[in-house]
Amino acid sequence: MLDLLTHFPELTPLQLNQFQKLESIYTYWNERINVISRKDIHNFYTHHLLHSLAIAKVISFNAGHTILDVGTGGGFPGIPLSILFQESNFTLIDAVGKKITVVKEVIKELELKNVIAEKARAEEIITKYNFIVSRAVASMPKFIEITKNNLKKGEKEMGLYYLKGGELEEELKCFPAAKLFTISDYFKEDYFKTKKVVFISTNHII
């Protein structure tokens, strides 16, 4: 976990403590409700925590910003980002109720005050947000179609930040203004070699 301070040297003792608790909390709950592959739980730091925080290398959420994590699963990337940006407000949604059960327990155990979790689909959410974050829930055209009504019109850096791997040219040909950030530019682990943060501004979605 000291490696996290290398990447994010401004972490407070509270934040570092919350990050340190995450793996044990998820290990406990994953034995009861499977939200992370049993084989993958041993890669928690790299595959889940650090991967989620890659978004924080390309955007800093400000106090009062609202962020919707669509298809959060066990709480990624929303939970790690909410620890890092404690003055921003996060809503984490997933259509699978048992996953949201785990997310709510994580929120409670970490005493996070800036996060809520709901069993819901994006199409059911009426509220509009400054940002949407997600981790490879669907192809880009499909994902944007189901979430475009969840975004507020805003400044050019507001919009969708999407964690995605592999070849993206075909998926993004309808979105020529999309920006790709290569995660291996920030984190050197082999896992990130083909992984990207994709950003599409609200102005190019709605």
PDB file of C-alpha atoms in Angstrom:
ATOM      1  CA  MET A   1       0.000   0.000   0.000  1.00  0.00           C
ATOM      2  CA  LEU A   2       3.014   2.268   0.346  1.00  0.00           C
ATOM      3  CA  ASP A   3       3.129   2.127  -3.443  1.00  0.00           C
ATOM      4  CA  LEU A   4      -0.181   3.998  -3.435  1.00  0.00           C
ATOM      5  CA  LEU A   5       1.554   6.942  -1.774  1.00  0.00           C
ATOM      6  CA  THR A   6       4.039   6.976  -4.635  1.00  0.00           C
ATOM      7  CA  HIS A   7       1.181   7.439  -7.080  1.00  0.00           C
ATOM      8  CA  PHE A   8      -0.914   9.692  -4.828  1.00  0.00           C
ATOM      9  CA  PRO A   9       1.437  11.425  -2.366  1.00  0.00           C
ATOM     10  CA  GLU A  10      -1.219  13.797  -1.008  1.00  0.00           C
ATOM     11  CA  LEU A  11      -3.309  11.063   0.616  1.00  0.00           C
ATOM     12  CA  THR A  12      -4.393  11.923   4.139  1.00  0.00           C
ATOM     13  CA  PRO A  13      -3.987   9.408   6.996  1.00  0.00           C
ATOM     14  CA  LEU A  14      -7.770   8.842   6.843  1.00  0.00           C
ATOM     15  CA  GLN A  15      -7.701   8.078   3.125  1.00  0.00           C
ATOM     16  CA  LEU A  16      -4.716   5.772   3.452  1.00  0.00           C
ATOM     17  CA  ASN A  17      -6.417   3.929   6.282  1.00  0.00           C
ATOM     18  CA  GLN A  18      -9.585   3.492   4.193  1.00  0.00           C
ATOM     19  CA  PHE A  19      -7.592   2.191   1.233  1.00  0.00           C
ATOM     20  CA  GLN A  20      -5.729  -0.205   3.502  1.00  0.00           C
ATOM     21  CA  LYS A  21      -9.010  -1.647   4.780  1.00  0.00           C
ATOM     22  CA  LEU A  22     -10.478  -2.242   1.335  1.00  0.00           C
ATOM     23  CA  GLU A  23      -8.872  -5.566   0.449  1.00  0.00           C
ATOM     24  CA  SER A  24      -9.794  -7.260   3.732  1.00  0.00           C
ATOM     25  CA  ILE A  25     -13.368  -5.951   3.535  1.00  0.00           C
ATOM     26  CA  TYR A  26     -13.783  -7.222  -0.022  1.00  0.00           C
ATOM     27  CA  THR A  27     -12.134 -10.555   0.806  1.00  0.00           C
ATOM     28  CA  TYR A  28     -14.630 -11.035   3.639  1.00  0.00           C
ATOM     29  CA  TRP A  29     -17.687 -10.140   1.573  1.00  0.00           C
ATOM     30  CA  ASN A  30     -16.518 -11.938  -1.552  1.00  0.00           C
ATOM     31  CA  GLU A  31     -16.586 -15.232   0.345  1.00  0.00           C
ATOM     32  CA  ARG A  32     -20.284 -14.634   0.992  1.00  0.00           C
ATOM     33  CA  ILE A  33     -21.445 -12.820  -2.159  1.00  0.00           C
ATOM     34  CA  ASN A  34     -19.227 -13.238  -5.190  1.00  0.00           C
ATOM     35  CA  VAL A  35     -18.566  -9.795  -6.708  1.00  0.00           C
ATOM     36  CA  ILE A  36     -14.939 -10.393  -7.731  1.00  0.00           C
ATOM     37  CA  SER A  37     -13.654 -13.556  -9.398  1.00  0.00           C
ATOM     38  CA  ARG A  38     -12.246 -15.854  -6.708  1.00  0.00           C
ATOM     39  CA  LYS A  39      -9.047 -16.135  -8.728  1.00  0.00           C
ATOM     40  CA  ASP A  40      -8.846 -12.377  -9.144  1.00  0.00           C
ATOM     41  CA  ILE A  41      -9.291 -11.348  -5.517  1.00  0.00           C
ATOM     42  CA  HIS A  42      -5.552 -11.993  -5.056  1.00  0.00           C
ATOM     43  CA  ASN A  43      -4.904  -9.237  -7.608  1.00  0.00           C
ATOM     44  CA  PHE A  44      -7.158  -6.794  -5.782  1.00  0.00           C
ATOM     45  CA  TYR A  45      -4.636  -3.964  -5.521  1.00  0.00           C
ATOM     46  CA  THR A  46      -3.698  -3.876  -9.219  1.00  0.00           C
ATOM     47  CA  HIS A  47      -6.815  -5.125 -11.015  1.00  0.00           C
ATOM     48  CA  HIS A  48      -9.413  -3.288  -8.964  1.00  0.00           C
ATOM     49  CA  LEU A  49      -8.038  -0.541  -6.712  1.00  0.00           C
ATOM     50  CA  LEU A  50      -5.281   0.863  -8.931  1.00  0.00           C
ATOM     51  CA  HIS A  51      -7.283   0.331 -12.122  1.00  0.00           C
ATOM     52  CA  SER A  52     -10.161   2.370 -10.677  1.00  0.00           C
ATOM     53  CA  LEU A  53      -7.810   5.154  -9.631  1.00  0.00           C
ATOM     54  CA  ALA A  54      -6.435   5.482 -13.168  1.00  0.00           C
ATOM     55  CA  ILE A  55      -9.348   7.855 -13.776  1.00  0.00           C
ATOM     56  CA  ALA A  56      -7.879  10.160 -11.123  1.00  0.00           C
ATOM     57  CA  LYS A  57      -4.727  10.494 -13.233  1.00  0.00           C
ATOM     58  CA  VAL A  58      -6.671  12.258 -15.998  1.00  0.00           C
ATOM     59  CA  ILE A  59      -9.401  14.159 -14.105  1.00  0.00           C
ATOM     60  CA  SER A  60      -9.731  15.669 -10.632  1.00  0.00           C
ATOM     61  CA  PHE A  61     -13.284  15.878  -9.374  1.00  0.00           C
ATOM     62  CA  ASN A  62     -13.988  19.053  -7.430  1.00  0.00           C
ATOM     63  CA  ALA A  63     -16.064  19.756  -4.348  1.00  0.00           C
ATOM     64  CA  GLY A  64     -19.733  19.500  -5.209  1.00  0.00           C
ATOM     65  CA  HIS A  65     -19.245  17.593  -8.462  1.00  0.00           C
ATOM     66  CA  THR A  66     -21.699  14.731  -8.910  1.00  0.00           C
ATOM     67  CA  ILE A  67     -20.534  11.428 -10.363  1.00  0.00           C
ATOM     68  CA  LEU A  68     -22.631   8.441 -11.438  1.00  0.00           C
ATOM     69  CA  ASP A  69     -20.910   5.037 -11.554  1.00  0.00           C
ATOM     70  CA  VAL A  70     -22.957   2.884 -13.942  1.00  0.00           C
ATOM     71  CA  GLY A  71     -22.730  -0.898 -13.590  1.00  0.00           C
ATOM     72  CA  THR A  72     -20.547  -0.529 -10.526  1.00  0.00           C
ATOM     73  CA  GLY A  73     -20.494  -4.262  -9.764  1.00  0.00           C
ATOM     74  CA  GLY A  74     -18.746  -4.556  -6.415  1.00  0.00           C
ATOM     75  CA  GLY A  75     -18.104  -0.807  -6.309  1.00  0.00           C
ATOM     76  CA  PHE A  76     -15.522  -0.113  -8.999  1.00  0.00           C
ATOM     77  CA  PRO A  77     -14.404   2.447  -9.918  1.00  0.00           C
ATOM     78  CA  GLY A  78     -16.767   4.367  -7.635  1.00  0.00           C
ATOM     79  CA  ILE A  79     -15.579   3.299  -4.170  1.00  0.00           C
ATOM     80  CA  PRO A  80     -11.841   4.008  -4.698  1.00  0.00           C
ATOM     81  CA  LEU A  81     -12.639   7.316  -6.412  1.00  0.00           C
ATOM     82  CA  SER A  82     -14.985   8.339  -3.605  1.00  0.00           C
ATOM     83  CA  ILE A  83     -12.202   7.777  -1.071  1.00  0.00           C
ATOM     84  CA  LEU A  84      -9.851   9.936  -3.113  1.00  0.00           C
ATOM     85  CA  PHE A  85     -12.377  12.724  -3.802  1.00  0.00           C
ATOM     86  CA  GLN A  86     -14.237  13.018  -0.513  1.00  0.00           C
ATOM     87  CA  GLU A  87     -15.810  16.386  -1.288  1.00  0.00           C
ATOM     88  CA  SER A  88     -17.445  15.090  -4.473  1.00  0.00           C
ATOM     89  CA  ASN A  89     -20.717  13.163  -4.442  1.00  0.00           C
ATOM     90  CA  PHE A  90     -20.950   9.661  -5.883  1.00  0.00           C
ATOM     91  CA  THR A  91     -23.944   7.525  -6.810  1.00  0.00           C
ATOM     92  CA  LEU A  92     -23.175   3.886  -7.575  1.00  0.00           C
ATOM     93  CA  ILE A  93     -25.773   1.820  -9.440  1.00  0.00           C
ATOM     94  CA  ASP A  94     -26.033  -1.760 -10.614  1.00  0.00           C
ATOM     95  CA  ALA A  95     -28.944  -3.883 -11.768  1.00  0.00           C
ATOM     96  CA  VAL A  96     -27.829  -6.824  -9.586  1.00  0.00           C
ATOM     97  CA  GLY A  97     -29.132  -6.435  -6.060  1.00  0.00           C
ATOM     98  CA  LYS A  98     -26.606  -8.686  -4.307  1.00  0.00           C
ATOM     99  CA  LYS A  99     -23.742  -6.606  -5.678  1.00  0.00           C
ATOM    100  CA  ILE A 100     -25.322  -3.433  -4.311  1.00  0.00           C
ATOM    101  CA  THR A 101     -25.699  -5.212  -0.963  1.00  0.00           C
ATOM    102  CA  VAL A 102     -21.930  -5.613  -0.840  1.00  0.00           C
ATOM    103  CA  VAL A 103     -21.321  -2.031  -1.949  1.00  0.00           C
ATOM    104  CA  LYS A 104     -23.566  -0.723   0.825  1.00  0.00           C
ATOM    105  CA  GLU A 105     -21.671  -2.783   3.395  1.00  0.00           C
ATOM    106  CA  VAL A 106     -18.337  -1.421   2.132  1.00  0.00           C
ATOM    107  CA  ILE A 107     -19.674   2.138   2.339  1.00  0.00           C
ATOM    108  CA  LYS A 108     -20.872   1.508   5.892  1.00  0.00           C
ATOM    109  CA  GLU A 109     -17.650  -0.123   7.080  1.00  0.00           C
ATOM    110  CA  LEU A 110     -15.508   2.681   5.662  1.00  0.00           C
ATOM    111  CA  GLU A 111     -17.919   5.328   6.987  1.00  0.00           C
ATOM    112  CA  LEU A 112     -18.010   7.063   3.613  1.00  0.00           C
ATOM    113  CA  LYS A 113     -20.320  10.071   3.703  1.00  0.00           C
ATOM    114  CA  ASN A 114     -20.184  11.043   0.025  1.00  0.00           C
ATOM    115  CA  VAL A 115     -21.501   7.835  -1.569  1.00  0.00           C
ATOM    116  CA  ILE A 116     -24.876   6.217  -2.058  1.00  0.00           C
ATOM    117  CA  ALA A 117     -25.566   2.895  -3.776  1.00  0.00           C
ATOM    118  CA  GLU A 118     -28.794   1.870  -5.482  1.00  0.00           C
ATOM    119  CA  LYS A 119     -30.113  -1.166  -7.327  1.00  0.00           C
ATOM    120  CA  ALA A 120     -31.042   0.497 -10.608  1.00  0.00           C
ATOM    121  CA  ARG A 121     -30.335   0.765 -14.311  1.00  0.00           C
ATOM    122  CA  ALA A 122     -29.129   3.996 -15.863  1.00  0.00           C
ATOM    123  CA  GLU A 123     -32.371   4.316 -17.822  1.00  0.00           C
ATOM    124  CA  GLU A 124     -34.305   4.454 -14.534  1.00  0.00           C
ATOM    125  CA  ILE A 125     -32.268   7.324 -13.083  1.00  0.00           C
ATOM    126  CA  ILE A 126     -33.879  10.763 -13.453  1.00  0.00           C
ATOM    127  CA  THR A 127     -31.127  12.833 -11.817  1.00  0.00           C
ATOM    128  CA  LYS A 128     -28.451  14.315 -14.080  1.00  0.00           C
ATOM    129  CA  TYR A 129     -24.752  14.282 -13.151  1.00  0.00           C
ATOM    130  CA  ASN A 130     -21.580  16.195 -13.975  1.00  0.00           C
ATOM    131  CA  PHE A 131     -19.734  12.973 -14.764  1.00  0.00           C
ATOM    132  CA  ILE A 132     -20.320   9.318 -15.516  1.00  0.00           C
ATOM    133  CA  VAL A 133     -17.650   6.718 -14.752  1.00  0.00           C
ATOM    134  CA  SER A 134     -17.685   3.034 -15.557  1.00  0.00           C
ATOM    135  CA  ARG A 135     -15.537   0.001 -16.180  1.00  0.00           C
ATOM    136  CA  ALA A 136     -16.171  -1.841 -19.463  1.00  0.00           C
ATOM    137  CA  VAL A 137     -19.883  -2.461 -18.942  1.00  0.00           C
ATOM    138  CA  ALA A 138     -20.769  -2.519 -22.658  1.00  0.00           C
ATOM    139  CA  SER A 139     -19.535  -1.409 -26.056  1.00  0.00           C
ATOM    140  CA  MET A 140     -19.070   2.343 -26.241  1.00  0.00           C
ATOM    141  CA  PRO A 141     -22.005   3.097 -28.615  1.00  0.00           C
ATOM    142  CA  LYS A 142     -24.382   1.005 -26.499  1.00  0.00           C
ATOM    143  CA  PHE A 143     -23.134   2.476 -23.229  1.00  0.00           C
ATOM    144  CA  ILE A 144     -23.511   6.042 -24.422  1.00  0.00           C
ATOM    145  CA  GLU A 145     -26.994   5.337 -25.706  1.00  0.00           C
ATOM    146  CA  ILE A 146     -28.170   4.118 -22.288  1.00  0.00           C
ATOM    147  CA  THR A 147     -26.423   6.842 -20.256  1.00  0.00           C
ATOM    148  CA  LYS A 148     -26.598  10.022 -22.353  1.00  0.00           C
ATOM    149  CA  ASN A 149     -29.692  11.255 -20.523  1.00  0.00           C
ATOM    150  CA  ASN A 150     -27.867  11.006 -17.191  1.00  0.00           C
ATOM    151  CA  LEU A 151     -25.410  13.824 -17.994  1.00  0.00           C
ATOM    152  CA  LYS A 152     -25.787  17.530 -17.298  1.00  0.00           C
ATOM    153  CA  LYS A 153     -24.596  19.918 -19.946  1.00  0.00           C
ATOM    154  CA  GLY A 154     -21.384  21.366 -18.612  1.00  0.00           C
ATOM    155  CA  GLU A 155     -17.826  22.403 -19.139  1.00  0.00           C
ATOM    156  CA  LYS A 156     -15.732  20.692 -21.782  1.00  0.00           C
ATOM    157  CA  GLU A 157     -13.893  18.410 -19.321  1.00  0.00           C
ATOM    158  CA  MET A 158     -17.198  17.044 -17.977  1.00  0.00           C
ATOM    159  CA  GLY A 159     -18.631  13.885 -19.436  1.00  0.00           C
ATOM    160  CA  LEU A 160     -17.857  10.172 -19.526  1.00  0.00           C
ATOM    161  CA  TYR A 161     -14.663   8.585 -18.201  1.00  0.00           C
ATOM    162  CA  TYR A 162     -14.642   4.926 -19.189  1.00  0.00           C
ATOM    163  CA  LEU A 163     -12.105   2.227 -18.316  1.00  0.00           C
ATOM    164  CA  LYS A 164     -11.647  -0.044 -21.320  1.00  0.00           C
ATOM    165  CA  GLY A 165      -9.035  -2.391 -22.769  1.00  0.00           C
ATOM    166  CA  GLY A 166      -8.107  -3.830 -26.131  1.00  0.00           C
ATOM    167  CA  GLU A 167      -8.619  -2.380 -29.592  1.00  0.00           C
ATOM    168  CA  LEU A 168     -11.051   0.526 -29.490  1.00  0.00           C
ATOM    169  CA  GLU A 169     -10.889   1.927 -33.006  1.00  0.00           C
ATOM    170  CA  GLU A 170     -14.092   0.264 -34.202  1.00  0.00           C
ATOM    171  CA  GLU A 171     -16.069   1.202 -31.083  1.00  0.00           C
ATOM    172  CA  LEU A 172     -14.966   4.819 -31.201  1.00  0.00           C
ATOM    173  CA  LYS A 173     -15.322   5.576 -34.896  1.00  0.00           C
ATOM    174  CA  CYS A 174     -18.658   7.281 -34.182  1.00  0.00           C
ATOM    175  CA  PHE A 175     -16.957   9.445 -31.548  1.00  0.00           C
ATOM    176  CA  PRO A 176     -14.016  11.170 -33.280  1.00  0.00           C
ATOM    177  CA  ALA A 177     -13.653  13.645 -30.423  1.00  0.00           C
ATOM    178  CA  ALA A 178     -12.974  10.879 -27.882  1.00  0.00           C
ATOM    179  CA  LYS A 179      -9.686  11.177 -26.012  1.00  0.00           C
ATOM    180  CA  LEU A 180      -7.698   8.086 -25.027  1.00  0.00           C
ATOM    181  CA  PHE A 181      -5.295   8.022 -22.103  1.00  0.00           C
ATOM    182  CA  THR A 182      -2.944   5.041 -21.875  1.00  0.00           C
ATOM    183  CA  ILE A 183      -2.909   3.797 -18.285  1.00  0.00           C
ATOM    184  CA  SER A 184       0.598   2.375 -18.613  1.00  0.00           C
ATOM    185  CA  ASP A 185       1.806   5.983 -18.841  1.00  0.00           C
ATOM    186  CA  TYR A 186       0.868   6.294 -15.163  1.00  0.00           C
ATOM    187  CA  PHE A 187       1.124   2.768 -13.745  1.00  0.00           C
ATOM    188  CA  LYS A 188       3.907   0.428 -14.878  1.00  0.00           C
ATOM    189  CA  GLU A 189       2.360  -2.937 -14.015  1.00  0.00           C
ATOM    190  CA  ASP A 190       2.017  -5.277 -17.027  1.00  0.00           C
ATOM    191  CA  TYR A 191      -1.729  -5.503 -16.437  1.00  0.00           C
ATOM    192  CA  PHE A 192      -2.165  -1.967 -17.753  1.00  0.00           C
ATOM    193  CA  LYS A 193      -0.304  -2.358 -21.062  1.00  0.00           C
ATOM    194  CA  THR A 194      -3.483  -2.504 -23.180  1.00  0.00           C
ATOM    195  CA  LYS A 195      -5.808  -0.568 -20.893  1.00  0.00           C
ATOM    196  CA  LYS A 196      -7.103   2.939 -21.455  1.00  0.00           C
ATOM    197  CA  VAL A 197      -9.196   5.660 -19.909  1.00  0.00           C
ATOM    198  CA  VAL A 198     -11.589   6.872 -22.614  1.00  0.00           C
ATOM    199  CA  PHE A 199     -12.994  10.375 -22.212  1.00  0.00           C
ATOM    200  CA  ILE A 200     -15.900  11.741 -24.213  1.00  0.00           C
ATOM    201  CA  SER A 201     -17.076  15.253 -23.368  1.00  0.00           C
ATOM    202  CA  THR A 202     -20.735  15.855 -22.591  1.00  0.00           C
ATOM    203  CA  ASN A 203     -20.685  18.371 -25.444  1.00  0.00           C
ATOM    204  CA  HIS A 204     -20.047  15.483 -27.866  1.00  0.00           C
ATOM    205  CA  ILE A 205     -22.707  13.210 -26.381  1.00  0.00           C
ATOM    206  CA  ILE A 206     -25.787  15.379 -25.905  1.00  0.00           C
TER     207      ILE A 206
END
